[in-house]
Coordinates of C-alpha atoms in Angstrom, one line a residue:
Chain W
Q1 CA 7.4 -9.8 -8.6
S2 CA 4.1 -9.8 -6.4
V3 CA 4.0 -13.0 -4.4
L4 CA 0.0 -12.8 -4.2
T5 CA -2.0 -13.1 -7.7
Q6 CA -4.9 -11.6 -8.8
P7 CA -7.1 -12.0 -11.4
P8 CA -6.0 -8.8 -14.1
S9 CA -9.5 -7.6 -14.9
V10 CA -13.2 -8.6 -13.9
S11 CA -16.2 -6.8 -14.8
G12 CA -19.9 -6.9 -14.5
A13 CA -23.2 -4.9 -15.4
P14 CA -25.1 -2.7 -12.7
G15 CA -26.5 -4.5 -9.8
Q16 CA -23.9 -7.1 -10.6
R17 CA -21.8 -9.1 -8.5
V18 CA -18.4 -9.7 -8.9
T19 CA -16.2 -11.4 -7.3
I20 CA -11.8 -10.9 -7.2
S21 CA -9.5 -13.7 -6.1
C22 CA -6.0 -13.0 -4.1
T23 CA -3.9 -16.3 -4.2
G24 CA -0.9 -16.7 -1.9
S25 CA 0.9 -19.5 -0.7
S26 CA 1.6 -20.8 3.1
S27 CA 4.4 -18.2 3.7
N28 CA 1.7 -15.8 3.7
I29 CA -1.9 -16.5 3.6
G30 CA -1.9 -19.8 4.1
A31 CA 0.8 -19.2 7.4
G32 CA -2.5 -17.6 8.7
Y33 CA -1.4 -13.5 8.0
D34 CA -4.1 -11.2 7.6
V35 CA -5.8 -10.1 3.9
H36 CA -6.5 -6.6 3.8
W37 CA -7.9 -4.8 0.2
Y38 CA -7.4 -1.5 -0.9
Q39 CA -9.8 0.0 -4.0
Q40 CA -7.7 2.9 -6.3
L41 CA -9.8 5.2 -7.9
P42 CA -8.0 6.5 -11.1
G43 CA -5.2 9.6 -10.4
T44 CA -5.9 8.6 -6.4
A45 CA -4.0 7.1 -3.5
P46 CA -5.1 4.0 -2.7
K47 CA -8.2 3.7 0.0
L48 CA -8.1 1.6 2.7
L49 CA -11.6 -1.2 1.9
I50 CA -11.0 -4.5 4.0
Y51 CA -8.7 -5.0 6.9
G52 CA -8.7 -8.3 8.8
N53 CA -9.8 -10.8 6.1
S54 CA -13.4 -9.5 6.2
N55 CA -14.0 -6.0 8.2
R56 CA -15.0 -3.3 7.0
P57 CA -13.9 0.8 7.8
S58 CA -16.7 3.1 9.0
G59 CA -18.1 4.8 5.6
V60 CA -17.2 2.0 3.3
P61 CA -20.8 0.4 2.1
D62 CA -21.6 -3.1 3.3
R63 CA -21.8 -3.8 -1.0
F64 CA -18.3 -4.6 0.2
S65 CA -17.3 -7.7 1.8
G66 CA -13.8 -10.4 2.2
S67 CA -13.3 -13.6 3.0
K68 CA -10.3 -15.7 3.7
S69 CA -9.7 -19.6 3.1
G70 CA -6.8 -21.9 3.1
T71 CA -4.3 -20.0 0.9
S72 CA -6.6 -17.7 -0.9
A73 CA -8.7 -14.5 0.1
S74 CA -11.7 -13.1 -2.0
L75 CA -13.5 -9.5 -2.0
A76 CA -16.7 -9.4 -3.4
I77 CA -18.9 -6.4 -4.8
T78 CA -22.5 -7.0 -5.0
G79 CA -25.1 -4.6 -6.5
L80 CA -22.2 -3.1 -9.0
Q81 CA -22.0 0.3 -9.2
A82 CA -20.3 2.6 -11.5
E83 CA -18.2 4.4 -9.2
D84 CA -17.1 1.2 -8.4
E85 CA -14.5 0.9 -11.0
A86 CA -11.3 1.1 -9.9
D87 CA -8.5 -0.5 -9.5
Y88 CA -8.7 -3.3 -6.2
Y89 CA -5.4 -5.0 -4.4
C90 CA -4.8 -7.2 -2.2
Q91 CA -2.0 -7.1 0.4
S92 CA -0.7 -9.4 3.6
Y93 CA 2.7 -10.4 5.2
D94 CA 5.2 -12.7 3.9
S95 CA 7.1 -14.3 6.3
S96 CA 10.1 -16.1 3.8
L97 CA 10.5 -12.6 2.7
S98 CA 9.9 -11.2 6.1
E99 CA 8.2 -8.3 3.9
G100 CA 4.9 -6.7 3.1
V101 CA 3.3 -8.2 0.0
F102 CA 0.7 -6.7 -2.4
G103 CA -1.0 -8.6 -5.4
T104 CA -1.0 -7.7 -8.8
G105 CA -4.1 -6.0 -8.8
T106 CA -7.5 -6.1 -10.9
K107 CA -9.2 -3.8 -12.7
V108 CA -12.9 -3.7 -12.0
T109 CA -15.0 -2.5 -15.3
V110 CA -18.8 -2.1 -14.5
L111 CA -20.2 -2.5 -18.3
Chain U
Q1 CA -9.0 13.4 11.4
V2 CA -5.9 11.3 10.7
Q3 CA -3.7 12.7 7.5
L4 CA -1.0 12.1 6.0
V5 CA 1.1 14.8 3.8
Q6 CA 3.6 14.3 1.6
S7 CA 6.0 16.8 -0.2
G8 CA 6.3 17.9 -3.8
A9 CA 7.2 16.2 -6.9
E10 CA 10.8 15.6 -7.7
V11 CA 12.8 15.4 -11.0
K12 CA 16.4 14.0 -10.4
K13 CA 19.4 12.6 -12.4
P14 CA 20.5 9.1 -12.7
G15 CA 23.0 8.2 -9.9
A16 CA 21.2 11.3 -7.4
S17 CA 19.1 11.0 -4.3
V18 CA 16.1 12.1 -3.4
K19 CA 14.5 12.1 0.0
V20 CA 10.3 11.9 1.1
S21 CA 8.6 13.6 3.6
C22 CA 5.4 12.6 5.4
K23 CA 4.0 15.1 7.8
A24 CA 1.5 13.2 10.0
S25 CA -1.5 14.8 12.2
G26 CA -4.8 13.8 14.2
Y27 CA -3.0 10.7 16.0
T28 CA -0.1 10.6 18.2
F29 CA 2.4 9.8 15.9
T30 CA 4.5 7.3 17.7
S31 CA 2.0 4.7 18.6
Y32 CA 2.2 3.8 14.9
G33 CA 4.3 2.6 12.5
I34 CA 4.6 4.3 8.7
S35 CA 5.4 2.3 5.6
W36 CA 6.3 3.4 2.0
V37 CA 4.8 2.1 -1.4
R38 CA 5.5 3.0 -4.8
Q39 CA 3.3 2.1 -7.9
A40 CA 5.7 3.0 -11.0
P41 CA 3.4 4.3 -14.1
G42 CA 0.9 1.4 -15.1
Q43 CA 2.1 -0.6 -12.8
G44 CA 1.0 -2.2 -9.5
L45 CA 1.6 -1.4 -5.6
E46 CA 5.2 -2.3 -4.7
W47 CA 6.2 -2.4 -0.6
M48 CA 9.2 -0.2 0.2
G49 CA 9.6 -1.1 3.5
W50 CA 8.4 0.0 7.3
I51 CA 9.8 1.9 10.5
S52 CA 8.4 1.9 13.6
A53 CA 7.7 5.7 15.1
Y54 CA 7.9 4.8 18.1
N55 CA 12.2 3.5 18.3
G56 CA 13.1 4.0 14.9
N57 CA 12.9 -0.3 14.1
T58 CA 13.0 -0.5 10.3
N59 CA 12.7 -3.3 8.0
Y60 CA 13.3 -3.0 3.9
A61 CA 12.2 -4.9 1.1
Q62 CA 15.3 -6.9 -0.1
K63 CA 15.3 -5.6 -3.1
L64 CA 16.3 -1.8 -1.9
Q65 CA 18.4 -2.9 0.5
G66 CA 21.5 -0.5 0.5
R67 CA 19.8 2.3 -1.4
V68 CA 16.8 3.0 0.9
T69 CA 16.9 4.6 4.2
M70 CA 13.3 5.4 6.4
T71 CA 13.4 7.8 9.5
T72 CA 10.8 10.0 11.9
D73 CA 11.4 12.8 13.5
T74 CA 9.0 12.5 16.6
S75 CA 9.1 16.6 17.1
T76 CA 7.6 17.1 14.0
S77 CA 5.7 14.0 13.8
T78 CA 7.2 13.4 10.3
A79 CA 8.9 10.6 8.4
Y80 CA 11.4 10.6 5.8
M81 CA 12.4 8.5 2.9
E82 CA 15.4 8.5 1.3
L83 CA 16.3 6.0 -1.7
R84 CA 20.1 6.7 -3.3
S85 CA 21.6 5.7 -6.7
L86 CA 18.5 7.1 -8.2
R87 CA 17.9 4.8 -11.6
S88 CA 15.5 5.0 -14.4
D89 CA 13.6 2.4 -12.8
D90 CA 12.7 4.4 -9.9
T91 CA 10.2 6.7 -11.8
A92 CA 7.5 6.4 -9.5
V93 CA 4.5 7.7 -7.6
Y94 CA 5.7 7.3 -3.5
Y95 CA 3.1 6.9 -1.1
C96 CA 3.5 7.2 2.9
A97 CA 1.0 5.1 4.8
R98 CA 0.3 4.8 8.5
V99 CA 0.3 0.6 9.7
V100 CA -2.3 -0.5 11.8
P101 CA -1.4 -2.2 14.3
A102 CA 2.0 -2.9 13.8
A103 CA 4.4 -3.7 11.8
I104 CA 2.2 -6.1 9.5
G105 CA -1.1 -4.6 9.7
W106 CA -3.2 -2.8 7.5
F107 CA -2.4 0.7 5.9
D108 CA -4.6 3.5 6.8
P109 CA -4.6 6.2 5.7
W110 CA -2.7 7.0 2.7
G111 CA -0.5 9.9 1.7
Q112 CA -1.5 11.9 -1.4
G113 CA 2.1 10.3 -3.2
T114 CA 4.8 11.8 -4.3
L115 CA 5.9 11.6 -8.3
V116 CA 9.4 10.9 -8.2
T117 CA 11.0 11.3 -12.2
V118 CA 14.5 10.0 -12.7
S119 CA 16.2 11.0 -15.8
S120 CA 18.8 12.5 -17.7

């Protein structure tokens, strides 16, 4: 059972902005551990999208941005494109479990 | 370029063991750790554990303690994940990923995945 909670799905029309929340607790995000985000296209391995809460690896479009506050983090996609249709996961570390943890995952649909 | 290449798909019977390999290239293997993540059909990502390629230290998910062993061979820059006493709910795609910069960092890149099917 995931300790990081995400909405099961979000959707938006091309060009719109969507946000995905990642809610944790005082033993993971709230304890100061960084949050990272991954994009998983159908049938492929996950790909790093955001690291260290808000940093984009080279090659990731600046339409993707991340933020963190308190016990939650968010991923925003602006100027939504058809190619952004995928599953998105947040990831952090939990000190009470002493384990890495993933969010429940969010499916983004482009209308 | 940094790359992780995993071994091929496996079909195992309940109670058997499976060992998946993950060969790294394009970077100094001993400077990073490797994590293993699995994904059951239609489900989310599950963290299985981490191994330091520098000194072999490991940290396993409590759920898998006693059934999983992660090792590395620095001479071939290869990481291994062995899962024993397989059950049907172990059927999943298993991924390896380089951990940056340390045990609790981010995962980049990922291997292509290895499908393990447990069926009688």
